PDB file of C-alpha atoms and ligand atoms in Angstrom:
ATOM      1  CA  MET Y   1      80.309   0.705 107.368  1.00  0.00           C
ATOM      2  CA  GLN Y   2      80.821   4.486 107.556  1.00  0.00           C
ATOM      3  CA  VAL Y   3      78.825   6.319 105.372  1.00  0.00           C
ATOM      4  CA  TYR Y   4      79.875  10.117 105.005  1.00  0.00           C
ATOM      5  CA  GLU Y   5      77.139  13.281 103.361  1.00  0.00           C
ATOM      6  CA  TRP Y   6      78.090  16.766 102.129  1.00  0.00           C
ATOM      7  CA  ILE Y   7      76.008  19.357 101.892  1.00  0.00           C
ATOM      8  CA  SER Y   8      76.197  21.680  98.272  1.00  0.00           C
ATOM      9  CA  ASN Y   9      74.802  24.649  98.187  1.00  0.00           C
ATOM     10  CA  GLY Y  10      75.232  24.809  94.473  1.00  0.00           C
ATOM     11  CA  PRO Y  11      76.191  23.498  90.773  1.00  0.00           C
ATOM     12  CA  GLU Y  12      79.653  24.954  91.382  1.00  0.00           C
ATOM     13  CA  GLU Y  13      80.129  23.616  94.989  1.00  0.00           C
ATOM     14  CA  THR Y  14      79.121  19.788  93.657  1.00  0.00           C
ATOM     15  CA  PHE Y  15      80.871  20.563  90.715  1.00  0.00           C
ATOM     16  CA  VAL Y  16      84.289  21.941  92.663  1.00  0.00           C
ATOM     17  CA  PHE Y  17      83.926  18.155  95.120  1.00  0.00           C
ATOM     18  CA  ALA Y  18      84.031  16.133  92.495  1.00  0.00           C
ATOM     19  CA  LYS Y  19      86.914  17.582  90.862  1.00  0.00           C
ATOM     20  CA  LYS Y  20      88.922  16.447  94.066  1.00  0.00           C
ATOM     21  CA  LEU Y  21      87.280  13.309  94.332  1.00  0.00           C
ATOM     22  CA  ALA Y  22      88.664  12.731  90.590  1.00  0.00           C
ATOM     23  CA  SER Y  23      92.658  13.944  92.433  1.00  0.00           C
ATOM     24  CA  MET Y  24      92.263  10.893  93.870  1.00  0.00           C
ATOM     25  CA  LEU Y  25      90.938   8.409  91.127  1.00  0.00           C
ATOM     26  CA  GLN Y  26      92.894   5.573  90.107  1.00  0.00           C
ATOM     27  CA  GLU Y  27      92.722   2.943  86.883  1.00  0.00           C
ATOM     28  CA  ASN Y  28      89.246   0.531  87.472  1.00  0.00           C
ATOM     29  CA  ASP Y  29      87.848   2.708  89.422  1.00  0.00           C
ATOM     30  CA  LEU Y  30      83.405   2.676  89.650  1.00  0.00           C
ATOM     31  CA  ILE Y  31      81.614   5.352  90.606  1.00  0.00           C
ATOM     32  CA  LEU Y  32      77.739   4.961  91.046  1.00  0.00           C
ATOM     33  CA  LEU Y  33      75.337   8.363  90.509  1.00  0.00           C
ATOM     34  CA  GLU Y  34      72.370   7.322  92.563  1.00  0.00           C
ATOM     35  CA  GLY Y  35      69.297  10.410  92.427  1.00  0.00           C
ATOM     36  CA  ASP Y  36      66.192  11.584  90.642  1.00  0.00           C
ATOM     37  CA  LEU Y  37      66.315  13.213  88.032  1.00  0.00           C
ATOM     38  CA  GLY Y  38      67.593  16.858  88.481  1.00  0.00           C
ATOM     39  CA  ALA Y  39      69.567  15.922  91.122  1.00  0.00           C
ATOM     40  CA  GLY Y  40      72.859  16.868  89.945  1.00  0.00           C
ATOM     41  CA  LYS Y  41      74.124  13.715  88.942  1.00  0.00           C
ATOM     42  CA  THR Y  42      75.657  15.043  85.158  1.00  0.00           C
ATOM     43  CA  THR Y  43      76.787  18.026  87.427  1.00  0.00           C
ATOM     44  CA  PHE Y  44      78.905  15.995  89.558  1.00  0.00           C
ATOM     45  CA  THR Y  45      80.705  13.725  86.541  1.00  0.00           C
ATOM     46  CA  LYS Y  46      81.202  17.287  84.530  1.00  0.00           C
ATOM     47  CA  GLY Y  47      83.239  17.639  87.220  1.00  0.00           C
ATOM     48  CA  ILE Y  48      84.883  14.342  87.491  1.00  0.00           C
ATOM     49  CA  ALA Y  49      85.632  15.504  83.475  1.00  0.00           C
ATOM     50  CA  ALA Y  50      87.485  18.345  84.891  1.00  0.00           C
ATOM     51  CA  GLY Y  51      89.539  16.730  86.880  1.00  0.00           C
ATOM     52  CA  LEU Y  52      90.591  13.743  84.859  1.00  0.00           C
ATOM     53  CA  GLY Y  53      91.568  16.716  82.352  1.00  0.00           C
ATOM     54  CA  ILE Y  54      89.386  15.962  80.403  1.00  0.00           C
ATOM     55  CA  ARG Y  55      88.059  19.763  77.994  1.00  0.00           C
ATOM     56  CA  ARG Y  56      85.201  17.314  75.895  1.00  0.00           C
ATOM     57  CA  THR Y  57      81.352  19.190  76.981  1.00  0.00           C
ATOM     58  CA  VAL Y  58      79.745  16.311  78.926  1.00  0.00           C
ATOM     59  CA  ASN Y  59      76.036  15.639  78.339  1.00  0.00           C
ATOM     60  CA  SER Y  60      73.937  13.151  80.100  1.00  0.00           C
ATOM     61  CA  PRO Y  61      75.309   9.877  77.578  1.00  0.00           C
ATOM     62  CA  THR Y  62      70.536   9.127  77.669  1.00  0.00           C
ATOM     63  CA  PHE Y  63      70.328   8.354  74.600  1.00  0.00           C
ATOM     64  CA  THR Y  64      73.672   6.365  74.634  1.00  0.00           C
ATOM     65  CA  ILE Y  65      74.254   5.091  77.237  1.00  0.00           C
ATOM     66  CA  ILE Y  66      77.799   4.786  77.177  1.00  0.00           C
ATOM     67  CA  LYS Y  67      80.199   7.646  76.252  1.00  0.00           C
ATOM     68  CA  GLU Y  68      84.089   7.310  76.721  1.00  0.00           C
ATOM     69  CA  TYR Y  69      86.061  10.401  77.762  1.00  0.00           C
ATOM     70  CA  HIS Y  70      90.063  10.472  77.025  1.00  0.00           C
ATOM     71  CA  GLY Y  71      91.803  12.878  80.836  1.00  0.00           C
ATOM     72  CA  ARG Y  72      94.548  11.838  82.965  1.00  0.00           C
ATOM     73  CA  LEU Y  73      92.350   8.325  82.814  1.00  0.00           C
ATOM     74  CA  PRO Y  74      89.220   7.879  79.952  1.00  0.00           C
ATOM     75  CA  LEU Y  75      86.089   8.022  81.514  1.00  0.00           C
ATOM     76  CA  PHE Y  76      83.508   6.216  80.900  1.00  0.00           C
ATOM     77  CA  HIS Y  77      80.004   7.255  81.869  1.00  0.00           C
ATOM     78  CA  MET Y  78      77.283   5.143  81.642  1.00  0.00           C
ATOM     79  CA  ASP Y  79      73.165   6.320  82.429  1.00  0.00           C
ATOM     80  CA  VAL Y  80      72.097   2.837  81.580  1.00  0.00           C
ATOM     81  CA  TYR Y  81      67.719   4.796  82.601  1.00  0.00           C
ATOM     82  CA  ARG Y  82      66.943   3.076  79.651  1.00  0.00           C
ATOM     83  CA  ILE Y  83      68.159  -0.995  79.588  1.00  0.00           C
ATOM     84  CA  GLN Y  84      64.582  -2.417  79.927  1.00  0.00           C
ATOM     85  CA  ASP Y  85      66.267  -5.421  80.783  1.00  0.00           C
ATOM     86  CA  SER Y  86      68.498  -6.122  84.139  1.00  0.00           C
ATOM     87  CA  TYR Y  87      70.415  -8.816  82.657  1.00  0.00           C
ATOM     88  CA  GLU Y  88      71.026  -7.029  78.898  1.00  0.00           C
ATOM     89  CA  ASP Y  89      75.115  -7.228  78.887  1.00  0.00           C
ATOM     90  CA  LEU Y  90      76.636  -4.015  77.068  1.00  0.00           C
ATOM     91  CA  GLY Y  91      79.855  -5.942  78.202  1.00  0.00           C
ATOM     92  CA  PHE Y  92      79.764  -4.071  81.046  1.00  0.00           C
ATOM     93  CA  ASP Y  93      83.101  -5.521  82.203  1.00  0.00           C
ATOM     94  CA  GLU Y  94      85.112  -4.437  79.475  1.00  0.00           C
ATOM     95  CA  TYR Y  95      84.639  -1.378  80.791  1.00  0.00           C
ATOM     96  CA  PHE Y  96      85.234  -1.975  84.696  1.00  0.00           C
ATOM     97  CA  GLU Y  97      88.300  -2.810  83.948  1.00  0.00           C
ATOM     98  CA  GLY Y  98      88.996  -1.195  80.932  1.00  0.00           C
ATOM     99  CA  GLY Y  99      91.939   0.923  83.057  1.00  0.00           C
ATOM    100  CA  GLY Y 100      89.702   3.822  83.168  1.00  0.00           C
ATOM    101  CA  VAL Y 101      87.537   5.738  85.860  1.00  0.00           C
ATOM    102  CA  THR Y 102      83.866   4.683  85.021  1.00  0.00           C
ATOM    103  CA  ILE Y 103      80.582   6.866  86.207  1.00  0.00           C
ATOM    104  CA  VAL Y 104      77.352   4.931  86.343  1.00  0.00           C
ATOM    105  CA  GLU Y 105      73.987   6.606  86.477  1.00  0.00           C
ATOM    106  CA  TRP Y 106      71.204   4.844  87.494  1.00  0.00           C
ATOM    107  CA  SER Y 107      73.038   2.108  88.268  1.00  0.00           C
ATOM    108  CA  LYS Y 108      69.979   0.273  89.864  1.00  0.00           C
ATOM    109  CA  MET Y 109      68.870  -0.976  86.567  1.00  0.00           C
ATOM    110  CA  ILE Y 110      71.737  -3.083  86.140  1.00  0.00           C
ATOM    111  CA  GLN Y 111      72.500  -4.332  89.400  1.00  0.00           C
ATOM    112  CA  GLU Y 112      72.347  -7.980  89.317  1.00  0.00           C
ATOM    113  CA  GLN Y 113      75.624  -6.903  86.519  1.00  0.00           C
ATOM    114  CA  LEU Y 114      77.227  -4.683  89.338  1.00  0.00           C
ATOM    115  CA  PRO Y 115      81.308  -5.858  90.598  1.00  0.00           C
ATOM    116  CA  PRO Y 116      81.285  -5.939  94.689  1.00  0.00           C
ATOM    117  CA  ASP Y 117      83.356  -2.572  95.352  1.00  0.00           C
ATOM    118  CA  TYR Y 118      82.068   0.854  94.179  1.00  0.00           C
ATOM    119  CA  LEU Y 119      81.484   4.010  95.674  1.00  0.00           C
ATOM    120  CA  GLU Y 120      78.404   4.728  96.076  1.00  0.00           C
ATOM    121  CA  VAL Y 121      77.530   8.079  96.206  1.00  0.00           C
ATOM    122  CA  THR Y 122      73.534   9.036  95.910  1.00  0.00           C
ATOM    123  CA  ILE Y 123      72.411  12.737  96.000  1.00  0.00           C
ATOM    124  CA  THR Y 124      68.713  14.677  96.801  1.00  0.00           C
ATOM    125  CA  HIS Y 125      67.460  17.700  96.456  1.00  0.00           C
ATOM    126  CA  GLN Y 126      67.318  19.645  99.851  1.00  0.00           C
ATOM    127  CA  GLY Y 127      66.178  23.133  98.386  1.00  0.00           C
ATOM    128  CA  ASP Y 128      66.683  24.810  95.575  1.00  0.00           C
ATOM    129  CA  GLN Y 129      70.093  25.415  94.938  1.00  0.00           C
ATOM    130  CA  ILE Y 130      70.409  22.733  98.560  1.00  0.00           C
ATOM    131  CA  ARG Y 131      72.023  18.853  97.591  1.00  0.00           C
ATOM    132  CA  LYS Y 132      72.617  16.423 100.417  1.00  0.00           C
ATOM    133  CA  LEU Y 133      75.440  14.321  99.044  1.00  0.00           C
ATOM    134  CA  GLU Y 134      75.580  10.410 100.324  1.00  0.00           C
ATOM    135  CA  PHE Y 135      78.801   8.156 100.481  1.00  0.00           C
ATOM    136  CA  ASN Y 136      79.126   4.615 100.210  1.00  0.00           C
ATOM    137  CA  PRO Y 137      81.635   2.991 100.537  1.00  0.00           C
ATOM    138  CA  LYS Y 138      81.419  -1.146  99.330  1.00  0.00           C
ATOM    139  CA  GLY Y 139      84.584  -2.448  99.934  1.00  0.00           C
ATOM    140  CA  GLN Y 140      88.576  -1.465 101.510  1.00  0.00           C
ATOM    141  CA  ARG Y 141      89.625   0.683  98.021  1.00  0.00           C
ATOM    142  CA  TYR Y 142      86.582   3.423  98.642  1.00  0.00           C
ATOM    143  CA  GLU Y 143      87.056   3.271 102.299  1.00  0.00           C
ATOM    144  CA  SER Y 144      90.151   4.537 102.058  1.00  0.00           C
ATOM    145  CA  LEU Y 145      89.541   6.848  99.195  1.00  0.00           C
ATOM    146  CA  CYS Y 146      86.449   8.361 101.404  1.00  0.00           C
ATOM    147  CA  LYS Y 147      88.256   8.526 104.186  1.00  0.00           C
ATOM    148  CA  GLU Y 148      91.088  10.696 102.246  1.00  0.00           C
ATOM    149  CA  LEU Y 149      88.003  12.500 100.721  1.00  0.00           C
ATOM    150  CA  PHE Y 150      86.655  13.395 104.069  1.00  0.00           C
ATOM    151  CA  LYS Y 151      90.216  14.248 105.820  1.00  0.00           C
TER     152      LYS Y 151
HETATM  153  P1  ADP U 201      70.749  14.529  87.034  1.00  0.00           P
HETATM  154  O1  ADP U 201      71.720  14.189  86.629  1.00  0.00           O
HETATM  155  O2  ADP U 201      71.066  14.402  88.300  1.00  0.00           O
HETATM  156  O3  ADP U 201      69.346  14.508  86.095  1.00  0.00           O
HETATM  157  P2  ADP U 201      71.367  17.285  86.223  1.00  0.00           P
HETATM  158  O4  ADP U 201      73.388  17.796  86.982  1.00  0.00           O
HETATM  159  O5  ADP U 201      71.613  17.323  84.880  1.00  0.00           O
HETATM  160  O6  ADP U 201      70.563  15.791  87.025  1.00  0.00           O
HETATM  161  O7  ADP U 201      70.855  18.193  86.701  1.00  0.00           O
HETATM  162  C1  ADP U 201      71.250  18.942  87.932  1.00  0.00           C
HETATM  163  C2  ADP U 201      70.171  20.575  87.517  1.00  0.00           C
HETATM  164  O8  ADP U 201      70.013  20.854  89.842  1.00  0.00           O
HETATM  165  C3  ADP U 201      71.094  21.399  87.546  1.00  0.00           C
HETATM  166  O9  ADP U 201      69.863  22.947  86.285  1.00  0.00           O
HETATM  167  C4  ADP U 201      71.661  22.081  88.158  1.00  0.00           C
HETATM  168  O10 ADP U 201      72.246  23.420  87.880  1.00  0.00           O
HETATM  169  C5  ADP U 201      70.728  22.022  88.952  1.00  0.00           C
HETATM  170  N1  ADP U 201      71.495  22.238  90.841  1.00  0.00           N
HETATM  171  C6  ADP U 201      71.666  23.619  91.226  1.00  0.00           C
HETATM  172  N2  ADP U 201      71.907  23.097  92.775  1.00  0.00           N
HETATM  173  C7  ADP U 201      72.428  22.294  92.174  1.00  0.00           C
HETATM  174  C8  ADP U 201      73.705  21.249  93.227  1.00  0.00           C
HETATM  175  N3  ADP U 201      73.844  21.558  94.248  1.00  0.00           N
HETATM  176  N4  ADP U 201      74.365  20.423  93.438  1.00  0.00           N
HETATM  177  C9  ADP U 201      74.541  21.048  91.061  1.00  0.00           C
HETATM  178  N5  ADP U 201      73.466  20.341  90.950  1.00  0.00           N
HETATM  179  C10 ADP U 201      72.915  21.538  91.167  1.00  0.00           C
HETATM  180 MG1   MG U 202      72.086  12.889  83.828  1.00  0.00          MG
END
């Protein structure tokens, strides 16, 4: 399976790239965001939200775990960092199949509860403003999404 790489030279570039991805998203799409604190996961999510036409400010949902926004499609933004037990079921399936776009930060914490197909995006620090974004599509839907995004 192909892995796609893209280098971002600043938060604005990450935002714009995510916004472009958002224009291609469909209902029940799932994006997993991996990367250390400060990598740019929430910045990426803000771009997705803008691309979905969401006007409300998107912040890291660390204390609430799941936040819901309404745009062209609903956006379910999860940050599962604080989950203690990876089997703790907060009704994730209802979000994954809820007709919106779901973004999960720190998805490794709920690995056992994830559906088989998703787009995993791993963001790594390369310098002060530079980030490497690695796109790992799992399943047909996300392979064609990446082909479209990187063509
Ligand atoms: P996370 O959610 O992964 O903890 P945030 O998106 O909240 O990360 O924070 C990323 C921080 O890094 C922001 O302060 C952002 O301005 C900064 N930053 C610097 N360069 C970049 C870049 N190329 N892409 C994304 N964020 C960047
Ligand atoms: Mg965050």
